[in-house]
């Protein structure tokens, strides 16, 4: 797996140090508020597990499953919600967790959908944010790292469902990426 990387962007220690900082910020911002974290499956799983254990607040956790990628490296532009029931968000402060803000299509669709359920607030936390022009305008409130517009894997992020269990985040060798 590791040998499929062109280069490592963030090793495990670097990621965890950054999570300490974001968790401290989130803990301060949501003190004495009714917080519900909504993790976007599957990409945010590893990030979520490490981040939430650093936040000593009473919070609820729910997950949303969406599909916006069709196996390749580019978004299909269409977001499909894979479950019928949405998490119970009415009257609560919502923090959406996702692995990466790329085109913005996924997070825009999720925030829109959740807002129809009348939450008190909706914020977004991502591990990675790509520097690029997005298809949809989405602001992330908490960001682990800004990266260039390259296809990355590891620490939850996949290429065709592989590499999620890599401990680091790295750029995948271009010869392994089928041109989409
Ligand atoms: P969007 O283009 O912002 O809608 O990104 C949606 C999803 O695409 C993310 O949650 C990731 O699962 C996936 N994605 C976007 N860029 C990358 C990448 O560089 N590596 C792996 N997955 C990615
Ligand atoms: Mg993916």
Tab-separated table of C-alpha atoms and ligand atoms in Angstrom:
chain	number	residue	atom	x	y	z
A	1	UNK	CA	0.000	0.000	0.000
A	2	UNK	CA	2.601	2.467	1.185
A	3	UNK	CA	4.734	1.886	-1.925
A	4	UNK	CA	1.802	3.090	-4.066
A	5	UNK	CA	2.303	6.624	-2.758
A	6	UNK	CA	4.238	9.161	-4.765
A	7	UNK	CA	4.906	11.083	-1.566
A	8	UNK	CA	3.625	11.471	1.968
A	9	UNK	CA	1.922	14.767	2.747
A	10	UNK	CA	1.093	14.296	6.449
A	11	UNK	CA	2.385	11.515	8.660
A	12	UNK	CA	0.445	10.160	11.601
A	13	UNK	CA	2.164	12.313	14.227
A	14	UNK	CA	1.535	15.484	12.209
A	15	UNK	CA	-2.135	14.613	11.750
A	16	UNK	CA	-2.658	13.859	15.431
A	17	UNK	CA	-0.918	17.072	16.522
A	18	UNK	CA	-3.263	19.041	14.276
A	19	UNK	CA	-6.276	17.148	15.646
A	20	UNK	CA	-5.272	18.240	19.163
A	21	UNK	CA	-5.528	21.854	17.997
A	22	UNK	CA	-8.840	21.506	16.156
A	23	UNK	CA	-10.372	19.539	19.024
A	24	UNK	CA	-9.387	22.277	21.479
A	25	UNK	CA	-11.001	24.882	19.231
A	26	UNK	CA	-14.215	22.857	18.825
A	27	UNK	CA	-14.383	22.133	22.570
A	28	UNK	CA	-14.114	25.833	23.358
A	29	UNK	CA	-16.668	26.854	20.716
A	30	UNK	CA	-19.348	24.344	21.729
A	31	UNK	CA	-19.070	24.523	25.493
A	32	UNK	CA	-22.520	24.109	27.104
A	33	UNK	CA	-24.249	23.686	23.731
A	34	UNK	CA	-26.304	20.774	22.454
A	35	UNK	CA	-23.846	19.410	19.912
A	36	UNK	CA	-24.587	16.718	17.353
A	37	UNK	CA	-21.719	15.572	15.185
A	38	UNK	CA	-22.682	14.120	11.826
A	39	UNK	CA	-19.908	12.136	10.203
A	40	UNK	CA	-20.035	11.565	6.475
A	41	UNK	CA	-19.264	7.905	5.741
A	42	UNK	CA	-16.921	6.309	4.804
A	43	UNK	CA	-14.130	8.812	4.335
A	44	UNK	CA	-14.418	10.543	7.698
A	45	UNK	CA	-14.383	7.376	9.845
A	46	UNK	CA	-10.745	7.380	10.933
A	47	UNK	CA	-10.637	11.170	11.282
A	48	UNK	CA	-13.857	11.092	13.324
A	49	UNK	CA	-12.590	8.425	15.723
A	50	UNK	CA	-9.370	10.297	16.458
A	51	UNK	CA	-10.971	13.755	16.605
A	52	UNK	CA	-13.995	12.987	18.784
A	53	UNK	CA	-11.926	11.260	21.466
A	54	UNK	CA	-10.106	14.555	21.887
A	55	UNK	CA	-13.322	16.509	22.519
A	56	UNK	CA	-14.426	16.148	26.171
A	57	UNK	CA	-17.981	17.435	25.638
A	58	UNK	CA	-21.299	15.601	25.912
A	59	UNK	CA	-22.206	15.185	22.261
A	60	UNK	CA	-24.342	12.997	20.072
A	61	UNK	CA	-22.912	11.211	17.071
A	62	UNK	CA	-24.693	10.235	13.905
A	63	UNK	CA	-23.545	9.224	10.460
A	64	UNK	CA	-24.706	9.992	6.962
A	65	UNK	CA	-23.946	7.887	3.963
A	66	UNK	CA	-23.800	9.577	0.596
A	67	UNK	CA	-22.322	8.759	-2.749
A	68	UNK	CA	-20.914	11.411	-5.018
A	69	UNK	CA	-18.018	9.526	-6.524
A	70	UNK	CA	-18.269	6.707	-8.988
A	71	UNK	CA	-15.040	4.937	-8.211
A	72	UNK	CA	-12.759	7.296	-10.098
A	73	UNK	CA	-11.022	10.440	-8.962
A	74	UNK	CA	-13.693	12.884	-10.010
A	75	UNK	CA	-17.057	13.758	-8.568
A	76	UNK	CA	-20.100	12.742	-10.558
A	77	UNK	CA	-21.680	16.073	-9.573
A	78	UNK	CA	-24.702	14.325	-8.135
A	79	UNK	CA	-25.165	13.418	-4.471
A	80	UNK	CA	-27.245	10.407	-3.532
A	81	UNK	CA	-28.346	9.977	0.097
A	82	UNK	CA	-28.090	6.284	0.833
A	83	UNK	CA	-30.397	6.160	3.841
A	84	UNK	CA	-34.060	6.986	4.149
A	85	UNK	CA	-34.080	8.585	7.592
A	86	UNK	CA	-31.980	11.655	8.302
A	87	UNK	CA	-30.391	12.083	11.754
A	88	UNK	CA	-32.474	14.005	14.279
A	89	UNK	CA	-31.031	17.511	14.035
A	90	UNK	CA	-33.930	19.801	14.947
A	91	UNK	CA	-33.036	22.228	17.726
A	92	UNK	CA	-29.414	21.110	17.944
A	93	UNK	CA	-26.061	22.547	16.903
A	94	UNK	CA	-24.732	20.458	14.044
A	95	UNK	CA	-21.110	19.866	13.174
A	96	UNK	CA	-20.633	17.972	9.904
A	97	UNK	CA	-17.385	16.024	9.659
A	98	UNK	CA	-15.964	15.040	6.304
A	99	UNK	CA	-12.631	13.848	5.017
A	100	UNK	CA	-12.056	16.417	2.294
A	101	UNK	CA	-13.565	19.516	0.736
A	102	UNK	CA	-12.988	19.121	-2.987
A	103	UNK	CA	-15.625	20.316	-5.470
A	104	UNK	CA	-17.941	21.209	-2.574
A	105	UNK	CA	-20.832	19.302	-4.128
A	106	UNK	CA	-21.172	16.769	-1.291
A	107	UNK	CA	-20.965	19.193	1.608
A	108	UNK	CA	-23.273	21.703	-0.071
A	109	UNK	CA	-25.913	19.007	-0.590
A	110	UNK	CA	-25.591	17.710	2.976
A	111	UNK	CA	-25.774	21.145	4.619
A	112	UNK	CA	-28.786	22.062	2.518
A	113	UNK	CA	-30.577	18.877	3.407
A	114	UNK	CA	-29.844	19.209	7.133
A	115	UNK	CA	-30.924	22.856	7.212
A	116	UNK	CA	-34.416	21.834	6.134
A	117	UNK	CA	-34.711	20.016	9.506
A	118	UNK	CA	-34.309	23.291	11.452
A	119	UNK	CA	-31.062	22.823	13.360
A	120	UNK	CA	-29.861	25.715	15.581
A	121	UNK	CA	-26.648	25.983	13.564
A	122	UNK	CA	-24.643	24.065	10.991
A	123	UNK	CA	-20.844	24.107	10.809
A	124	UNK	CA	-18.417	22.043	8.794
A	125	UNK	CA	-15.143	20.402	9.812
A	126	UNK	CA	-12.858	18.747	7.267
A	127	UNK	CA	-9.492	17.094	7.564
A	128	UNK	CA	-8.366	18.405	4.179
A	129	UNK	CA	-9.338	21.287	1.923
A	130	UNK	CA	-8.150	21.435	-1.677
A	131	UNK	CA	-7.008	24.754	-3.090
A	132	UNK	CA	-9.173	25.075	-6.170
A	133	UNK	CA	-12.247	26.727	-7.610
A	134	UNK	CA	-15.262	24.791	-6.333
A	135	UNK	CA	-18.444	23.856	-8.163
A	136	UNK	CA	-20.430	24.777	-5.054
A	137	UNK	CA	-19.614	27.502	-2.558
A	138	UNK	CA	-18.989	25.837	0.778
A	139	UNK	CA	-17.044	27.273	3.680
A	140	UNK	CA	-15.420	24.916	6.171
A	141	UNK	CA	-15.277	26.237	9.734
A	142	UNK	CA	-12.552	23.884	10.953
A	143	UNK	CA	-9.833	22.685	8.586
A	144	UNK	CA	-7.017	20.248	9.275
A	145	UNK	CA	-4.785	21.090	6.327
A	146	UNK	CA	-4.987	22.923	3.015
A	147	UNK	CA	-3.577	20.922	0.116
A	148	UNK	CA	-2.995	21.393	-3.598
A	149	UNK	CA	-5.462	19.968	-6.097
A	150	UNK	CA	-3.988	16.465	-6.159
A	151	UNK	CA	-5.599	13.094	-5.542
A	152	UNK	CA	-4.721	11.896	-2.057
A	153	UNK	CA	-5.383	8.709	-0.118
A	154	UNK	CA	-4.965	7.358	3.379
A	155	UNK	CA	-6.269	8.098	6.868
A	156	UNK	CA	-9.805	7.340	5.691
A	157	UNK	CA	-9.526	8.586	2.118
A	158	UNK	CA	-9.792	5.985	-0.612
A	159	UNK	CA	-9.114	5.309	-4.229
A	160	UNK	CA	-11.675	2.725	-5.369
A	161	UNK	CA	-12.224	1.748	-1.702
A	162	UNK	CA	-8.528	1.012	-1.134
A	163	UNK	CA	-5.953	2.773	1.079
A	164	UNK	CA	-8.364	3.985	3.802
A	165	UNK	CA	-6.305	2.159	6.432
A	166	UNK	CA	-3.013	3.894	5.610
A	167	UNK	CA	-1.792	5.761	8.683
A	168	UNK	CA	-0.657	8.806	6.695
A	169	UNK	CA	-2.140	10.986	3.960
A	170	UNK	CA	-0.236	10.853	0.697
A	171	UNK	CA	-0.439	11.511	-3.009
A	172	UNK	CA	-1.199	8.397	-5.009
A	173	UNK	CA	1.219	7.549	-7.847
A	174	UNK	CA	-0.334	8.885	-11.032
A	175	UNK	CA	0.378	5.646	-12.941
A	176	UNK	CA	-2.045	3.888	-10.554
A	177	UNK	CA	-4.895	6.314	-11.140
A	178	UNK	CA	-7.114	5.437	-14.080
A	179	UNK	CA	-7.804	8.636	-16.009
A	180	UNK	CA	-11.406	9.491	-15.266
B	1	LIG	P1	-16.637	16.876	-3.266
B	1	LIG	O1	-16.060	16.941	-4.653
B	1	LIG	O2	-16.218	18.073	-2.435
B	1	LIG	O3	-18.107	16.658	-3.312
B	1	LIG	O4	-15.944	15.613	-2.580
B	1	LIG	C1	-16.690	14.516	-2.223
B	1	LIG	C2	-15.909	13.331	-1.796
B	1	LIG	O5	-14.983	12.970	-2.804
B	1	LIG	C3	-15.070	13.454	-0.549
B	1	LIG	O6	-15.809	13.302	0.633
B	1	LIG	C4	-14.123	12.289	-0.752
B	1	LIG	O7	-14.723	11.087	-0.318
B	1	LIG	C5	-13.932	12.266	-2.254
B	1	LIG	N1	-12.667	12.911	-2.643
B	1	LIG	C6	-12.460	14.155	-3.123
B	1	LIG	N2	-11.148	14.374	-3.351
B	1	LIG	C7	-10.523	13.232	-2.973
B	1	LIG	C8	-9.135	12.823	-2.959
B	1	LIG	O8	-8.192	13.553	-3.300
B	1	LIG	N3	-8.891	11.568	-2.519
B	1	LIG	C9	-9.876	10.710	-2.095
B	1	LIG	N4	-11.165	11.059	-2.085
B	1	LIG	C10	-11.490	12.296	-2.536
B	2	LIG	MG1	-14.345	8.391	-1.528
